[in-house]
Amino acid sequence: MLKAIFLMGPTASGKTGAAVELLQRLPIELISVDSALVYRDMDIGTAKPDAATLKLAPHHLIDVIAPTEAYSAAQFRADALRLMADIMTRGKIPLLVGGTMLYFKALQGGLGELPQADPAVRARLDAEALLIGWPAMHAKLAKIDPETAARLMTTDSQRIQRALEVCELSGKTMTQLFAEQAATALPYHLLKLALVPSDRSVLHDRIALRFEQMLEAGLIDEVKALRKKYPALTADLPSMRCVGYRQAWQYLDGEFGLDELREKGIAATRQLAKRQLTWLRGMDDTVEFDCLDAAVNEKLFQYINQFINRKS
């Protein structure tokens, strides 16, 4: 049977470094599973591998669209399936690495049949949100569909709106619809690996340090340049709702100062990591490795090498 590998984990867990090292030792090709890395010109705030790293270890599905464009889980699934087939023809094994858990879920299980968007329902939800705010709308969703709400930020207006819209139009929650869908089986024997921290406080420290490094590297200037290069760019687009970019945009609009930008950016990234770990806890057949273990990359190599060489 064809084989494929998932390498998942929260932000700052060392996924990219592990994947780059594994590529030097194994017959694999890398596919990025990251809803932020698809955007061109968004390098610092996404922790995108630098040019030297990408030359050493090319990643598919990085820099595929402009920040003014949208990229869905359905598009990712179609692109990933095509790339996985191409990789197999070259005698390699696809290793899909990233932290966008919805993409992993969509790839493995397919996408549920969700109702089409309804402009009237969306307009009414937008009007309600103007009155009570998106955090209150998130609380409303949490009462109806706590599993979906747990994976969303309280300010993620697009996804909160969509989840409430689906509930209203279908009479079922997104959680129910995904559970009921007939899974579209992948023609691959999957090895699902997760990098998780044995001590979450250490991961939090890593996140804080990395955000500081992003600021020092010029995150604010990067957002300034994006606003200048893409006149159609707005704060409501998915690209600018990415962690770090939202806060930098608000800072540039004068909503708060640099210290608050730092605090909000770190807090939002930690919340993202928490949601990613929640997703991972709900996934079946996942083998966990401690991302804080100094020998984790070697352990990953040994485990994957056995998987690749297994005859079944």
CSV table of C-alpha atoms in Angstrom, one decimal:
chain,number,residue,atom,x,y,z
A,1,MET,CA,0.0,0.0,0.0
A,2,LEU,CA,1.1,3.6,-0.6
A,3,LYS,CA,2.5,5.3,2.4
A,4,ALA,CA,2.2,8.9,3.7
A,5,ILE,CA,3.3,10.7,6.9
A,6,PHE,CA,1.6,13.4,8.9
A,7,LEU,CA,3.9,15.5,11.2
A,8,MET,CA,1.7,17.7,13.3
A,9,GLY,CA,2.0,19.9,16.4
A,10,PRO,CA,1.4,23.2,17.9
A,11,THR,CA,3.2,26.4,16.9
A,12,ALA,CA,6.8,26.6,18.1
A,13,SER,CA,7.0,22.8,18.6
A,14,GLY,CA,9.9,22.4,16.1
A,15,LYS,CA,8.0,20.9,13.2
A,16,THR,CA,9.9,22.7,10.5
A,17,GLY,CA,13.3,21.9,11.9
A,18,ALA,CA,12.4,18.3,12.3
A,19,ALA,CA,11.1,18.0,8.8
A,20,VAL,CA,14.2,19.6,7.3
A,21,GLU,CA,16.4,17.2,9.2
A,22,LEU,CA,14.3,14.2,8.2
A,23,LEU,CA,14.5,15.2,4.5
A,24,GLN,CA,18.2,14.9,4.6
A,25,ARG,CA,18.0,11.3,5.8
A,26,LEU,CA,14.8,9.8,4.3
A,27,PRO,CA,13.3,9.4,0.8
A,28,ILE,CA,10.6,11.9,1.4
A,29,GLU,CA,9.2,15.2,0.0
A,30,LEU,CA,7.6,17.9,2.2
A,31,ILE,CA,4.1,19.3,1.8
A,32,SER,CA,3.3,22.3,4.0
A,33,VAL,CA,0.0,22.0,5.9
A,34,ASP,CA,-0.2,25.6,7.1
A,35,SER,CA,-3.0,28.1,6.2
A,36,ALA,CA,-0.6,31.1,6.7
A,37,LEU,CA,2.4,29.8,4.7
A,38,VAL,CA,0.3,29.8,1.6
A,39,TYR,CA,0.5,33.6,1.4
A,40,ARG,CA,3.3,35.3,-0.6
A,41,ASP,CA,5.1,38.2,1.1
A,42,MET,CA,4.1,37.1,4.5
A,43,ASP,CA,7.4,35.7,5.8
A,44,ILE,CA,8.2,37.0,9.3
A,45,GLY,CA,4.9,36.7,11.1
A,46,THR,CA,4.3,33.2,9.7
A,47,ALA,CA,7.8,31.9,10.7
A,48,LYS,CA,8.2,30.9,7.1
A,49,PRO,CA,11.4,28.9,6.4
A,50,ASP,CA,14.0,31.3,4.9
A,51,ALA,CA,15.3,31.0,1.4
A,52,ALA,CA,18.3,29.0,2.4
A,53,THR,CA,16.2,26.5,4.2
A,54,LEU,CA,13.7,26.2,1.4
A,55,LYS,CA,16.6,25.6,-1.0
A,56,LEU,CA,17.9,22.8,1.2
A,57,ALA,CA,14.4,21.4,1.9
A,58,PRO,CA,11.8,22.5,-0.6
A,59,HIS,CA,8.2,22.6,0.7
A,60,HIS,CA,5.2,22.3,-1.5
A,61,LEU,CA,2.3,24.7,-0.9
A,62,ILE,CA,4.3,27.6,0.4
A,63,ASP,CA,3.8,31.0,-1.4
A,64,VAL,CA,0.9,29.9,-3.6
A,65,ILE,CA,-1.5,32.9,-3.3
A,66,ALA,CA,-1.5,36.7,-2.6
A,67,PRO,CA,-2.6,37.9,0.8
A,68,THR,CA,-5.8,39.4,-0.9
A,69,GLU,CA,-6.8,35.9,-2.0
A,70,ALA,CA,-8.6,33.1,-0.1
A,71,TYR,CA,-7.5,29.4,0.2
A,72,SER,CA,-10.0,26.9,1.6
A,73,ALA,CA,-9.6,23.4,3.2
A,74,ALA,CA,-11.2,22.0,0.0
A,75,GLN,CA,-8.5,23.7,-2.1
A,76,PHE,CA,-5.8,22.3,0.2
A,77,ARG,CA,-7.2,18.8,-0.1
A,78,ALA,CA,-7.3,18.9,-3.9
A,79,ASP,CA,-3.7,20.3,-4.1
A,80,ALA,CA,-2.3,17.9,-1.5
A,81,LEU,CA,-3.8,14.8,-3.2
A,82,ARG,CA,-2.4,15.9,-6.5
A,83,LEU,CA,1.0,16.5,-5.0
A,84,MET,CA,1.0,13.3,-3.0
A,85,ALA,CA,0.4,11.4,-6.3
A,86,ASP,CA,3.2,13.2,-8.0
A,87,ILE,CA,5.6,12.5,-5.2
A,88,MET,CA,4.8,8.8,-5.3
A,89,THR,CA,5.7,8.7,-9.0
A,90,ARG,CA,9.2,10.0,-8.1
A,91,GLY,CA,9.6,7.1,-5.7
A,92,LYS,CA,9.3,9.3,-2.6
A,93,ILE,CA,7.0,9.3,0.3
A,94,PRO,CA,5.0,12.5,1.1
A,95,LEU,CA,5.5,14.0,4.5
A,96,LEU,CA,2.9,16.6,5.3
A,97,VAL,CA,4.1,18.9,8.0
A,98,GLY,CA,2.3,21.8,9.7
A,99,GLY,CA,-0.2,23.0,12.3
A,100,THR,CA,-3.4,23.7,10.5
A,101,MET,CA,-5.4,20.8,11.9
A,102,LEU,CA,-8.5,21.4,9.8
A,103,TYR,CA,-6.4,20.7,6.7
A,104,PHE,CA,-5.2,17.4,8.1
A,105,LYS,CA,-8.7,16.5,9.0
A,106,ALA,CA,-10.0,17.5,5.6
A,107,LEU,CA,-7.3,15.5,3.8
A,108,GLN,CA,-7.8,12.3,5.8
A,109,GLY,CA,-11.6,12.3,6.1
A,110,GLY,CA,-12.9,14.4,3.3
A,111,LEU,CA,-15.2,17.4,3.8
A,112,GLY,CA,-18.7,17.3,5.0
A,113,GLU,CA,-21.6,18.5,2.8
A,114,LEU,CA,-22.2,21.9,4.3
A,115,PRO,CA,-25.1,24.1,3.2
A,116,GLN,CA,-24.3,26.9,0.8
A,117,ALA,CA,-23.8,30.4,2.2
A,118,ASP,CA,-27.1,32.4,2.7
A,119,PRO,CA,-26.6,36.2,2.3
A,120,ALA,CA,-29.8,36.9,4.3
A,121,VAL,CA,-28.7,34.8,7.3
A,122,ARG,CA,-25.2,36.2,7.2
A,123,ALA,CA,-26.5,39.8,7.1
A,124,ARG,CA,-28.6,39.1,10.1
A,125,LEU,CA,-25.7,37.5,12.0
A,126,ASP,CA,-23.5,40.5,11.1
A,127,ALA,CA,-26.2,42.8,12.5
A,128,GLU,CA,-26.4,40.8,15.7
A,129,ALA,CA,-22.6,40.9,16.0
A,130,LEU,CA,-22.6,44.6,15.7
A,131,LEU,CA,-24.9,44.8,18.7
A,132,ILE,CA,-23.3,42.3,21.0
A,133,GLY,CA,-19.8,41.7,19.6
A,134,TRP,CA,-18.1,38.6,18.2
A,135,PRO,CA,-17.0,37.3,21.6
A,136,ALA,CA,-20.6,37.2,22.6
A,137,MET,CA,-21.4,35.4,19.3
A,138,HIS,CA,-18.7,33.0,20.1
A,139,ALA,CA,-20.3,32.3,23.5
A,140,LYS,CA,-23.6,31.7,21.7
A,141,LEU,CA,-21.9,29.2,19.4
A,142,ALA,CA,-20.3,27.5,22.5
A,143,LYS,CA,-23.7,26.7,23.8
A,144,ILE,CA,-24.8,25.2,20.5
A,145,ASP,CA,-21.6,23.5,19.3
A,146,PRO,CA,-18.9,23.5,22.1
A,147,GLU,CA,-16.4,21.4,20.1
A,148,THR,CA,-16.3,23.8,17.2
A,149,ALA,CA,-16.3,26.9,19.5
A,150,ALA,CA,-13.3,25.4,21.4
A,151,ARG,CA,-11.2,25.5,18.2
A,152,LEU,CA,-12.0,29.1,17.3
A,153,MET,CA,-10.8,32.4,18.7
A,154,THR,CA,-13.5,34.6,20.1
A,155,THR,CA,-12.6,37.2,17.5
A,156,ASP,CA,-12.6,34.9,14.5
A,157,SER,CA,-15.7,36.5,12.9
A,158,GLN,CA,-15.7,34.6,9.6
A,159,ARG,CA,-15.6,31.1,11.2
A,160,ILE,CA,-18.0,31.9,14.0
A,161,GLN,CA,-20.4,33.3,11.5
A,162,ARG,CA,-20.1,30.3,9.3
A,163,ALA,CA,-20.6,27.8,12.2
A,164,LEU,CA,-23.7,29.7,13.3
A,165,GLU,CA,-25.0,29.9,9.8
A,166,VAL,CA,-24.5,26.1,9.3
A,167,CYS,CA,-26.5,25.4,12.5
A,168,GLU,CA,-29.3,27.6,11.4
A,169,LEU,CA,-29.5,26.4,7.8
A,170,SER,CA,-29.0,22.6,8.4
A,171,GLY,CA,-30.5,22.2,11.9
A,172,LYS,CA,-27.2,20.4,12.8
A,173,THR,CA,-23.9,21.6,14.2
A,174,MET,CA,-20.7,21.5,12.2
A,175,THR,CA,-19.5,18.8,14.6
A,176,GLN,CA,-22.5,16.7,13.9
A,177,LEU,CA,-22.2,17.2,10.1
A,178,PHE,CA,-18.5,16.2,10.1
A,179,ALA,CA,-19.2,13.2,12.3
A,180,GLU,CA,-21.9,12.0,9.9
A,181,GLN,CA,-20.0,12.4,6.7
A,182,ALA,CA,-18.9,9.4,4.8
A,183,ALA,CA,-15.1,9.5,5.1
A,184,THR,CA,-13.4,9.5,1.8
A,185,ALA,CA,-10.7,7.0,2.5
A,186,LEU,CA,-7.2,8.0,1.4
A,187,PRO,CA,-5.4,5.4,-0.7
A,188,TYR,CA,-2.5,5.6,1.7
A,189,HIS,CA,-1.3,3.9,4.8
A,190,LEU,CA,-0.9,6.9,7.2
A,191,LEU,CA,1.6,7.4,9.9
A,192,LYS,CA,0.4,10.2,12.1
A,193,LEU,CA,3.0,11.8,14.4
A,194,ALA,CA,2.5,14.7,16.8
A,195,LEU,CA,5.1,16.9,18.5
A,196,VAL,CA,3.6,17.8,21.9
A,197,PRO,CA,5.3,19.5,24.9
A,198,SER,CA,5.8,17.5,28.1
A,199,ASP,CA,5.8,21.0,29.8
A,200,ARG,CA,3.4,23.5,28.3
A,201,SER,CA,5.1,26.4,30.2
A,202,VAL,CA,8.3,25.7,28.2
A,203,LEU,CA,6.3,25.9,24.9
A,204,HIS,CA,4.8,29.2,26.2
A,205,ASP,CA,8.3,30.5,26.7
A,206,ARG,CA,9.3,29.5,23.2
A,207,ILE,CA,6.3,31.3,21.8
A,208,ALA,CA,7.1,34.5,23.7
A,209,LEU,CA,10.7,34.4,22.5
A,210,ARG,CA,9.7,33.7,18.9
A,211,PHE,CA,7.2,36.6,18.9
A,212,GLU,CA,9.9,38.9,20.2
A,213,GLN,CA,12.2,37.7,17.5
A,214,MET,CA,9.5,38.4,14.9
A,215,LEU,CA,9.2,42.0,16.1
A,216,GLU,CA,13.0,42.4,16.0
A,217,ALA,CA,13.1,41.0,12.5
A,218,GLY,CA,10.6,43.6,11.3
A,219,LEU,CA,7.1,42.2,11.6
A,220,ILE,CA,5.6,45.8,11.8
A,221,ASP,CA,7.5,46.9,8.7
A,222,GLU,CA,6.4,43.7,6.9
A,223,VAL,CA,2.7,44.6,7.6
A,224,LYS,CA,3.4,48.2,6.4
A,225,ALA,CA,4.8,46.9,3.2
A,226,LEU,CA,1.9,44.5,2.7
A,227,ARG,CA,-0.6,47.4,3.1
A,228,LYS,CA,1.4,49.4,0.5
A,229,LYS,CA,1.8,46.6,-2.0
A,230,TYR,CA,-1.7,45.3,-1.8
A,231,PRO,CA,-4.2,48.3,-1.8
A,232,ALA,CA,-7.1,45.9,-1.6
A,233,LEU,CA,-5.8,44.3,1.6
A,234,THR,CA,-8.1,44.8,4.6
A,235,ALA,CA,-8.1,43.7,8.2
A,236,ASP,CA,-11.0,41.4,7.6
A,237,LEU,CA,-9.3,39.2,5.0
A,238,PRO,CA,-8.2,35.8,6.2
A,239,SER,CA,-4.5,36.6,5.7
A,240,MET,CA,-4.7,39.6,8.1
A,241,ARG,CA,-6.5,37.5,10.6
A,242,CYS,CA,-3.5,35.4,11.1
A,243,VAL,CA,-1.9,35.6,14.5
A,244,GLY,CA,0.6,38.4,14.7
A,245,TYR,CA,-0.7,40.2,11.6
A,246,ARG,CA,-4.0,41.1,13.2
A,247,GLN,CA,-2.2,42.6,16.2
A,248,ALA,CA,0.3,44.5,14.0
A,249,TRP,CA,-2.5,45.9,11.8
A,250,GLN,CA,-4.3,47.2,14.9
A,251,TYR,CA,-1.0,48.7,16.2
A,252,LEU,CA,-0.5,50.5,12.9
A,253,ASP,CA,-4.0,51.8,13.1
A,254,GLY,CA,-3.2,53.3,16.5
A,255,GLU,CA,-5.5,51.0,18.5
A,256,PHE,CA,-2.7,50.3,21.1
A,257,GLY,CA,1.0,50.7,21.7
A,258,LEU,CA,4.0,48.5,21.2
A,259,ASP,CA,3.9,46.9,24.6
A,260,GLU,CA,0.2,45.9,24.1
A,261,LEU,CA,1.1,44.6,20.6
A,262,ARG,CA,3.6,42.4,22.2
A,263,GLU,CA,1.3,41.2,24.9
A,264,LYS,CA,-1.6,40.6,22.6
A,265,GLY,CA,0.5,38.8,20.0
A,266,ILE,CA,2.0,36.4,22.5
A,267,ALA,CA,-1.4,35.7,24.1
A,268,ALA,CA,-3.0,35.0,20.7
A,269,THR,CA,-0.2,32.7,19.7
A,270,ARG,CA,-0.5,30.8,23.0
A,271,GLN,CA,-4.3,30.5,22.4
A,272,LEU,CA,-3.5,29.1,18.9
A,273,ALA,CA,-1.2,26.5,20.4
A,274,LYS,CA,-3.9,25.5,22.9
A,275,ARG,CA,-6.5,25.0,20.1
A,276,GLN,CA,-4.0,23.0,18.1
A,277,LEU,CA,-3.4,20.7,21.1
A,278,THR,CA,-7.2,20.3,21.5
A,279,TRP,CA,-7.4,19.2,17.9
A,280,LEU,CA,-4.6,16.7,18.4
A,281,ARG,CA,-6.2,15.2,21.5
A,282,GLY,CA,-9.3,14.4,19.4
A,283,MET,CA,-7.4,12.7,16.6
A,284,ASP,CA,-7.1,8.9,16.4
A,285,ASP,CA,-4.1,6.7,15.9
A,286,THR,CA,-1.6,9.5,16.6
A,287,VAL,CA,1.9,8.7,18.0
A,288,GLU,CA,3.1,11.5,20.2
A,289,PHE,CA,6.7,12.6,20.7
A,290,ASP,CA,7.9,15.1,23.3
A,291,CYS,CA,9.0,18.2,21.3
A,292,LEU,CA,11.1,19.3,24.3
A,293,ASP,CA,13.2,16.1,24.1
A,294,ALA,CA,16.7,17.0,22.8
A,295,ALA,CA,16.7,13.7,20.9
A,296,VAL,CA,13.3,14.1,19.4
A,297,ASN,CA,14.5,14.4,15.8
A,298,GLU,CA,16.5,11.2,16.1
A,299,LYS,CA,13.6,9.4,17.6
A,300,LEU,CA,11.3,10.6,14.8
A,301,PHE,CA,13.9,9.4,12.2
A,302,GLN,CA,14.1,5.9,13.8
A,303,TYR,CA,10.3,5.6,13.9
A,304,ILE,CA,9.7,6.8,10.4
A,305,ASN,CA,12.5,4.8,9.0
A,306,GLN,CA,10.9,1.6,10.4
A,307,PHE,CA,7.5,2.6,8.9
A,308,ILE,CA,9.0,3.3,5.5
A,309,ASN,CA,10.9,-0.1,5.4
A,310,ARG,CA,8.0,-2.1,6.7
A,311,LYS,CA,6.7,-4.4,4.0
A,312,SER,CA,3.0,-4.1,4.9
